[in-house]
């Protein structure tokens, strides 16, 4: 089911891209590209010394993993573009890295692979043209703000006795949670336009989700008496609190209702990527070399031009 849904998202993205190329690319409005970079997360596992916070300073840099994606971008106006993308990112957390005594002794860890389809707007807040001062190979600079939404799928796992264990089916907190959700996306990016057909840049986006279970931790410990006396029940019991793996002499188990996580904040993941895009040359001969905002010399006079098209 998950694979079918992901394939459906990819097909919709490719169909939209193909439609845009055939119908909309009448000038230099449309581009396609890819990204690769880093991913991290904000949640209830790991973190710094202070209690759980919803800010990037609480991230553990050592837990940074790989992210990547494909995207299509279409300029709606000279300053506003729409971006349709499919992204992947791995997030991880480990209590052994935190200096917070409670989380460190709790000794939980997780890994989660995130697949996300998103639609965002990108609004140019600053532009600089021909920053290299070279009239033959123009390099233009663009800084933009990002806002939008995404649909994601996830599946938290942990390593136990040399095996990778899926956590959601174990109900370690006695809660059944969804393995898909909605994210609100904010961030910023910068691009360098190389001539008329190529763009390179970087982008930082924060994806605030509607779940607190990207790491399988949110609220309270489950009552030990509610775990089934079978293989799966005892596995869930062992993974709900892993203090004895770190301290074999530890005897006291947390009672039901004890604090396990902080439900005040939903989990978030962060992508920081390097991006490349190819900008398609459309059919409108009217635009020719008048691609960039700024000025050109025409018959000895200084003439203003717009980057994409005149409104």
GROMACS .gro file of C-alpha atoms in nm:
model
  311
    1UNK     CA    1   0.000   0.000   0.000
    2UNK     CA    2   0.280   0.242   0.089
    3UNK     CA    3   0.471   0.160  -0.230
    4UNK     CA    4   0.158   0.211  -0.442
    5UNK     CA    5   0.091   0.548  -0.280
    6UNK     CA    6   0.451   0.660  -0.332
    7UNK     CA    7   0.440   0.552  -0.698
    8UNK     CA    8   0.114   0.743  -0.741
    9UNK     CA    9   0.275   1.058  -0.599
   10UNK     CA   10   0.575   1.023  -0.832
   11UNK     CA   11   0.352   0.968  -1.136
   12UNK     CA   12   0.142   1.273  -1.053
   13UNK     CA   13   0.458   1.480  -1.020
   14UNK     CA   14   0.596   1.359  -1.353
   15UNK     CA   15   0.262   1.415  -1.525
   16UNK     CA   16   0.247   1.769  -1.392
   17UNK     CA   17   0.603   1.828  -1.508
   18UNK     CA   18   0.530   1.695  -1.856
   19UNK     CA   19   0.214   1.902  -1.885
   20UNK     CA   20   0.399   2.215  -1.782
   21UNK     CA   21   0.672   2.153  -2.040
   22UNK     CA   22   0.423   2.111  -2.323
   23UNK     CA   23   0.165   2.375  -2.231
   24UNK     CA   24   0.326   2.636  -2.008
   25UNK     CA   25   0.687   2.662  -2.120
   26UNK     CA   26   0.642   2.956  -2.352
   27UNK     CA   27   0.956   3.127  -2.217
   28UNK     CA   28   1.199   3.077  -1.928
   29UNK     CA   29   0.939   3.016  -1.658
   30UNK     CA   30   0.973   2.640  -1.615
   31UNK     CA   31   1.257   2.434  -1.468
   32UNK     CA   32   1.324   2.082  -1.337
   33UNK     CA   33   1.597   1.972  -1.105
   34UNK     CA   34   1.728   1.760  -0.823
   35UNK     CA   35   1.869   1.807  -0.476
   36UNK     CA   36   2.100   1.624  -0.240
   37UNK     CA   37   2.206   1.712   0.112
   38UNK     CA   38   2.153   1.654   0.482
   39UNK     CA   39   1.855   1.577   0.706
   40UNK     CA   40   1.799   1.594   1.081
   41UNK     CA   41   1.509   1.608   1.325
   42UNK     CA   42   1.361   1.772   1.633
   43UNK     CA   43   1.185   1.535   1.869
   44UNK     CA   44   1.187   1.354   2.201
   45UNK     CA   45   1.498   1.138   2.160
   46UNK     CA   46   1.848   1.280   2.200
   47UNK     CA   47   1.869   1.658   2.205
   48UNK     CA   48   2.074   1.879   2.431
   49UNK     CA   49   2.078   1.925   2.812
   50UNK     CA   50   1.761   2.134   2.845
   51UNK     CA   51   1.409   1.982   2.826
   52UNK     CA   52   1.269   1.910   2.481
   53UNK     CA   53   1.243   2.223   2.267
   54UNK     CA   54   1.106   2.292   1.920
   55UNK     CA   55   1.405   2.485   1.787
   56UNK     CA   56   1.697   2.387   1.562
   57UNK     CA   57   1.953   2.449   1.838
   58UNK     CA   58   1.823   2.128   2.002
   59UNK     CA   59   1.937   1.909   1.710
   60UNK     CA   60   2.220   1.659   1.745
   61UNK     CA   61   2.460   1.726   1.456
   62UNK     CA   62   2.605   1.374   1.492
   63UNK     CA   63   2.267   1.235   1.388
   64UNK     CA   64   2.268   1.414   1.052
   65UNK     CA   65   2.181   1.181   0.763
   66UNK     CA   66   2.127   1.194   0.387
   67UNK     CA   67   1.839   1.357   0.201
   68UNK     CA   68   1.756   1.411  -0.165
   69UNK     CA   69   1.476   1.476  -0.407
   70UNK     CA   70   1.340   1.583  -0.744
   71UNK     CA   71   1.144   1.899  -0.816
   72UNK     CA   72   0.971   2.109  -1.079
   73UNK     CA   73   0.941   2.487  -1.048
   74UNK     CA   74   0.721   2.728  -1.241
   75UNK     CA   75   0.738   3.108  -1.223
   76UNK     CA   76   0.387   3.242  -1.161
   77UNK     CA   77   0.507   3.604  -1.147
   78UNK     CA   78   0.857   3.753  -1.170
   79UNK     CA   79   0.891   3.716  -0.789
   80UNK     CA   80   0.664   3.420  -0.701
   81UNK     CA   81   0.725   3.061  -0.810
   82UNK     CA   82   0.546   2.736  -0.735
   83UNK     CA   83   0.748   2.425  -0.653
   84UNK     CA   84   0.624   2.066  -0.672
   85UNK     CA   85   0.870   1.813  -0.528
   86UNK     CA   86   0.922   1.457  -0.408
   87UNK     CA   87   1.178   1.423  -0.125
   88UNK     CA   88   1.346   1.156   0.084
   89UNK     CA   89   1.527   1.202   0.414
   90UNK     CA   90   1.651   0.973   0.689
   91UNK     CA   91   1.625   1.097   1.048
   92UNK     CA   92   1.783   0.944   1.359
   93UNK     CA   93   1.805   1.000   1.731
   94UNK     CA   94   1.994   0.843   2.021
   95UNK     CA   95   1.959   0.914   2.394
   96UNK     CA   96   2.322   0.815   2.448
   97UNK     CA   97   2.429   1.146   2.289
   98UNK     CA   98   2.229   1.379   2.513
   99UNK     CA   99   2.361   1.531   2.835
  100UNK     CA  100   2.009   1.544   2.980
  101UNK     CA  101   2.020   1.287   3.267
  102UNK     CA  102   1.663   1.163   3.225
  103UNK     CA  103   1.683   1.100   2.851
  104UNK     CA  104   2.037   0.964   2.869
  105UNK     CA  105   1.942   0.697   3.123
  106UNK     CA  106   1.622   0.615   2.927
  107UNK     CA  107   1.855   0.490   2.649
  108UNK     CA  108   1.611   0.495   2.355
  109UNK     CA  109   1.714   0.525   1.989
  110UNK     CA  110   1.539   0.522   1.652
  111UNK     CA  111   1.573   0.560   1.276
  112UNK     CA  112   1.301   0.673   1.037
  113UNK     CA  113   1.296   0.707   0.658
  114UNK     CA  114   1.071   0.992   0.546
  115UNK     CA  115   0.911   1.010   0.200
  116UNK     CA  116   0.737   1.339   0.125
  117UNK     CA  117   0.551   1.502  -0.165
  118UNK     CA  118   0.520   1.879  -0.125
  119UNK     CA  119   0.389   2.191  -0.289
  120UNK     CA  120   0.548   2.520  -0.188
  121UNK     CA  121   0.562   2.883  -0.289
  122UNK     CA  122   0.897   3.059  -0.327
  123UNK     CA  123   0.894   3.437  -0.300
  124UNK     CA  124   1.200   3.638  -0.403
  125UNK     CA  125   1.304   3.876  -0.125
  126UNK     CA  126   1.632   3.990  -0.280
  127UNK     CA  127   1.778   3.979  -0.631
  128UNK     CA  128   2.113   4.088  -0.770
  129UNK     CA  129   2.196   4.081  -1.139
  130UNK     CA  130   2.524   4.014  -1.314
  131UNK     CA  131   2.704   3.990  -0.979
  132UNK     CA  132   3.028   3.895  -1.150
  133UNK     CA  133   3.024   4.200  -1.377
  134UNK     CA  134   3.078   3.977  -1.679
  135UNK     CA  135   2.874   4.073  -1.982
  136UNK     CA  136   2.932   3.742  -2.160
  137UNK     CA  137   2.851   3.486  -1.888
  138UNK     CA  138   2.600   3.643  -1.652
  139UNK     CA  139   2.565   3.516  -1.295
  140UNK     CA  140   2.254   3.637  -1.116
  141UNK     CA  141   2.181   3.591  -0.745
  142UNK     CA  142   1.842   3.532  -0.586
  143UNK     CA  143   1.736   3.494  -0.219
  144UNK     CA  144   1.384   3.360  -0.158
  145UNK     CA  145   1.150   3.263   0.125
  146UNK     CA  146   0.967   2.928   0.122
  147UNK     CA  147   0.620   2.840   0.249
  148UNK     CA  148   0.391   2.545   0.178
  149UNK     CA  149   0.266   2.200   0.274
  150UNK     CA  150   0.367   1.838   0.231
  151UNK     CA  151   0.226   1.487   0.263
  152UNK     CA  152   0.470   1.240   0.415
  153UNK     CA  153   0.500   0.872   0.501
  154UNK     CA  154   0.726   0.732   0.773
  155UNK     CA  155   0.800   0.418   0.972
  156UNK     CA  156   1.011   0.446   1.293
  157UNK     CA  157   1.246   0.156   1.367
  158UNK     CA  158   1.516   0.071   1.618
  159UNK     CA  159   1.799  -0.179   1.638
  160UNK     CA  160   1.764  -0.454   1.898
  161UNK     CA  161   1.978  -0.768   1.933
  162UNK     CA  162   2.128  -0.707   1.589
  163UNK     CA  163   1.791  -0.673   1.413
  164UNK     CA  164   1.597  -0.374   1.276
  165UNK     CA  165   1.258  -0.364   1.456
  166UNK     CA  166   0.951  -0.167   1.341
  167UNK     CA  167   0.815   0.022   1.642
  168UNK     CA  168   0.463   0.127   1.539
  169UNK     CA  169   0.309  -0.226   1.559
  170UNK     CA  170   0.443  -0.270   1.915
  171UNK     CA  171   0.238   0.014   2.073
  172UNK     CA  172   0.521   0.092   2.317
  173UNK     CA  173   0.309   0.372   2.469
  174UNK     CA  174  -0.021   0.191   2.416
  175UNK     CA  175  -0.106   0.434   2.133
  176UNK     CA  176  -0.185   0.352   1.770
  177UNK     CA  177  -0.053   0.630   1.546
  178UNK     CA  178  -0.064   0.695   1.172
  179UNK     CA  179   0.235   0.628   0.948
  180UNK     CA  180   0.146   0.923   0.725
  181UNK     CA  181   0.067   1.287   0.790
  182UNK     CA  182   0.079   1.649   0.684
  183UNK     CA  183   0.376   1.884   0.724
  184UNK     CA  184   0.390   2.263   0.721
  185UNK     CA  185   0.702   2.378   0.537
  186UNK     CA  186   0.894   2.702   0.593
  187UNK     CA  187   1.247   2.803   0.505
  188UNK     CA  188   1.467   2.996   0.269
  189UNK     CA  189   1.696   2.935  -0.025
  190UNK     CA  190   1.938   3.103  -0.259
  191UNK     CA  191   2.010   3.043  -0.626
  192UNK     CA  192   2.274   3.148  -0.875
  193UNK     CA  193   2.150   3.162  -1.235
  194UNK     CA  194   2.427   3.056  -1.473
  195UNK     CA  195   2.331   3.202  -1.808
  196UNK     CA  196   1.970   3.136  -1.900
  197UNK     CA  197   1.945   2.758  -1.863
  198UNK     CA  198   2.115   2.656  -1.539
  199UNK     CA  199   2.064   2.728  -1.169
  200UNK     CA  200   2.259   2.609  -0.868
  201UNK     CA  201   2.186   2.691  -0.505
  202UNK     CA  202   2.116   2.577  -0.152
  203UNK     CA  203   1.795   2.547   0.048
  204UNK     CA  204   1.703   2.503   0.415
  205UNK     CA  205   1.350   2.388   0.502
  206UNK     CA  206   1.186   2.302   0.834
  207UNK     CA  207   0.896   2.053   0.807
  208UNK     CA  208   0.669   2.077   1.112
  209UNK     CA  209   0.448   1.769   1.119
  210UNK     CA  210   0.110   1.691   1.271
  211UNK     CA  211   0.246   1.392   1.466
  212UNK     CA  212   0.464   1.350   1.773
  213UNK     CA  213   0.555   0.992   1.682
  214UNK     CA  214   0.831   1.021   1.420
  215UNK     CA  215   1.052   0.877   1.697
  216UNK     CA  216   0.784   0.652   1.860
  217UNK     CA  217   0.797   0.872   2.174
  218UNK     CA  218   0.541   1.130   2.281
  219UNK     CA  219   0.376   1.111   2.622
  220UNK     CA  220   0.369   0.856   2.905
  221UNK     CA  221   0.502   0.511   2.983
  222UNK     CA  222   0.259   0.227   2.930
  223UNK     CA  223   0.148   0.028   3.231
  224UNK     CA  224   0.378  -0.280   3.240
  225UNK     CA  225   0.080  -0.502   3.322
  226UNK     CA  226  -0.080  -0.426   2.984
  227UNK     CA  227   0.194  -0.587   2.774
  228UNK     CA  228   0.090  -0.928   2.641
  229UNK     CA  229   0.278  -1.232   2.768
  230UNK     CA  230   0.389  -1.339   2.421
  231UNK     CA  231   0.689  -1.271   2.198
  232UNK     CA  232   0.562  -0.943   2.056
  233UNK     CA  233   0.433  -0.821   2.392
  234UNK     CA  234   0.764  -0.887   2.563
  235UNK     CA  235   0.951  -0.723   2.275
  236UNK     CA  236   0.735  -0.413   2.317
  237UNK     CA  237   0.800  -0.422   2.691
  238UNK     CA  238   1.176  -0.438   2.637
  239UNK     CA  239   1.179  -0.151   2.385
  240UNK     CA  240   0.951   0.080   2.581
  241UNK     CA  241   1.231   0.145   2.831
  242UNK     CA  242   1.589   0.034   2.770
  243UNK     CA  243   1.763   0.140   3.090
  244UNK     CA  244   1.882  -0.208   3.183
  245UNK     CA  245   2.077  -0.240   2.857
  246UNK     CA  246   2.291   0.047   2.981
  247UNK     CA  247   2.280  -0.038   3.352
  248UNK     CA  248   2.223  -0.413   3.416
  249UNK     CA  249   2.183  -0.343   3.790
  250UNK     CA  250   1.886  -0.113   3.729
  251UNK     CA  251   1.579  -0.279   3.880
  252UNK     CA  252   1.292  -0.028   3.889
  253UNK     CA  253   1.072  -0.007   3.580
  254UNK     CA  254   0.873   0.313   3.513
  255UNK     CA  255   0.511   0.279   3.618
  256UNK     CA  256   0.221   0.347   3.385
  257UNK     CA  257   0.165   0.719   3.340
  258UNK     CA  258   0.526   0.818   3.407
  259UNK     CA  259   0.681   1.082   3.182
  260UNK     CA  260   0.836   0.924   2.871
  261UNK     CA  261   0.824   1.219   2.626
  262UNK     CA  262   0.696   1.574   2.587
  263UNK     CA  263   0.366   1.595   2.395
  264UNK     CA  264   0.381   1.977   2.396
  265UNK     CA  265   0.569   1.980   2.063
  266UNK     CA  266   0.498   1.778   1.750
  267UNK     CA  267   0.806   1.637   1.578
  268UNK     CA  268   0.980   1.816   1.290
  269UNK     CA  269   1.242   1.725   1.034
  270UNK     CA  270   1.488   1.953   0.859
  271UNK     CA  271   1.639   1.933   0.510
  272UNK     CA  272   1.948   2.127   0.402
  273UNK     CA  273   2.024   2.059   0.036
  274UNK     CA  274   2.231   2.166  -0.262
  275UNK     CA  275   2.016   2.203  -0.573
  276UNK     CA  276   2.059   2.205  -0.949
  277UNK     CA  277   1.788   2.302  -1.199
  278UNK     CA  278   1.770   2.318  -1.575
  279UNK     CA  279   1.560   2.609  -1.703
  280UNK     CA  280   1.376   2.526  -2.026
  281UNK     CA  281   1.396   2.757  -2.322
  282UNK     CA  282   1.042   2.822  -2.438
  283UNK     CA  283   0.901   2.905  -2.778
  284UNK     CA  284   0.863   3.280  -2.727
  285UNK     CA  285   1.127   3.433  -2.954
  286UNK     CA  286   1.021   3.769  -2.816
  287UNK     CA  287   1.230   3.706  -2.504
  288UNK     CA  288   1.557   3.593  -2.665
  289UNK     CA  289   1.848   3.731  -2.458
  290UNK     CA  290   1.629   3.968  -2.257
  291UNK     CA  291   1.603   3.708  -1.984
  292UNK     CA  292   1.729   3.894  -1.679
  293UNK     CA  293   1.592   4.194  -1.499
  294UNK     CA  294   1.829   4.486  -1.522
  295UNK     CA  295   1.955   4.686  -1.817
  296UNK     CA  296   2.104   4.626  -2.162
  297UNK     CA  297   2.256   4.855  -2.422
  298UNK     CA  298   2.038   4.892  -2.731
  299UNK     CA  299   2.136   5.129  -3.011
  300UNK     CA  300   2.357   5.316  -2.768
  301UNK     CA  301   2.081   5.361  -2.509
  302UNK     CA  302   2.033   5.202  -2.166
  303UNK     CA  303   1.711   4.998  -2.180
  304UNK     CA  304   1.543   4.819  -1.884
  305UNK     CA  305   1.445   4.453  -1.927
  306UNK     CA  306   1.255   4.201  -1.716
  307UNK     CA  307   1.381   3.861  -1.620
  308UNK     CA  308   1.098   3.635  -1.736
  309UNK     CA  309   0.816   3.827  -1.895
  310UNK     CA  310   0.639   4.163  -1.888
  311UNK     CA  311   0.319   4.210  -1.687
   0.00000   0.00000   0.00000
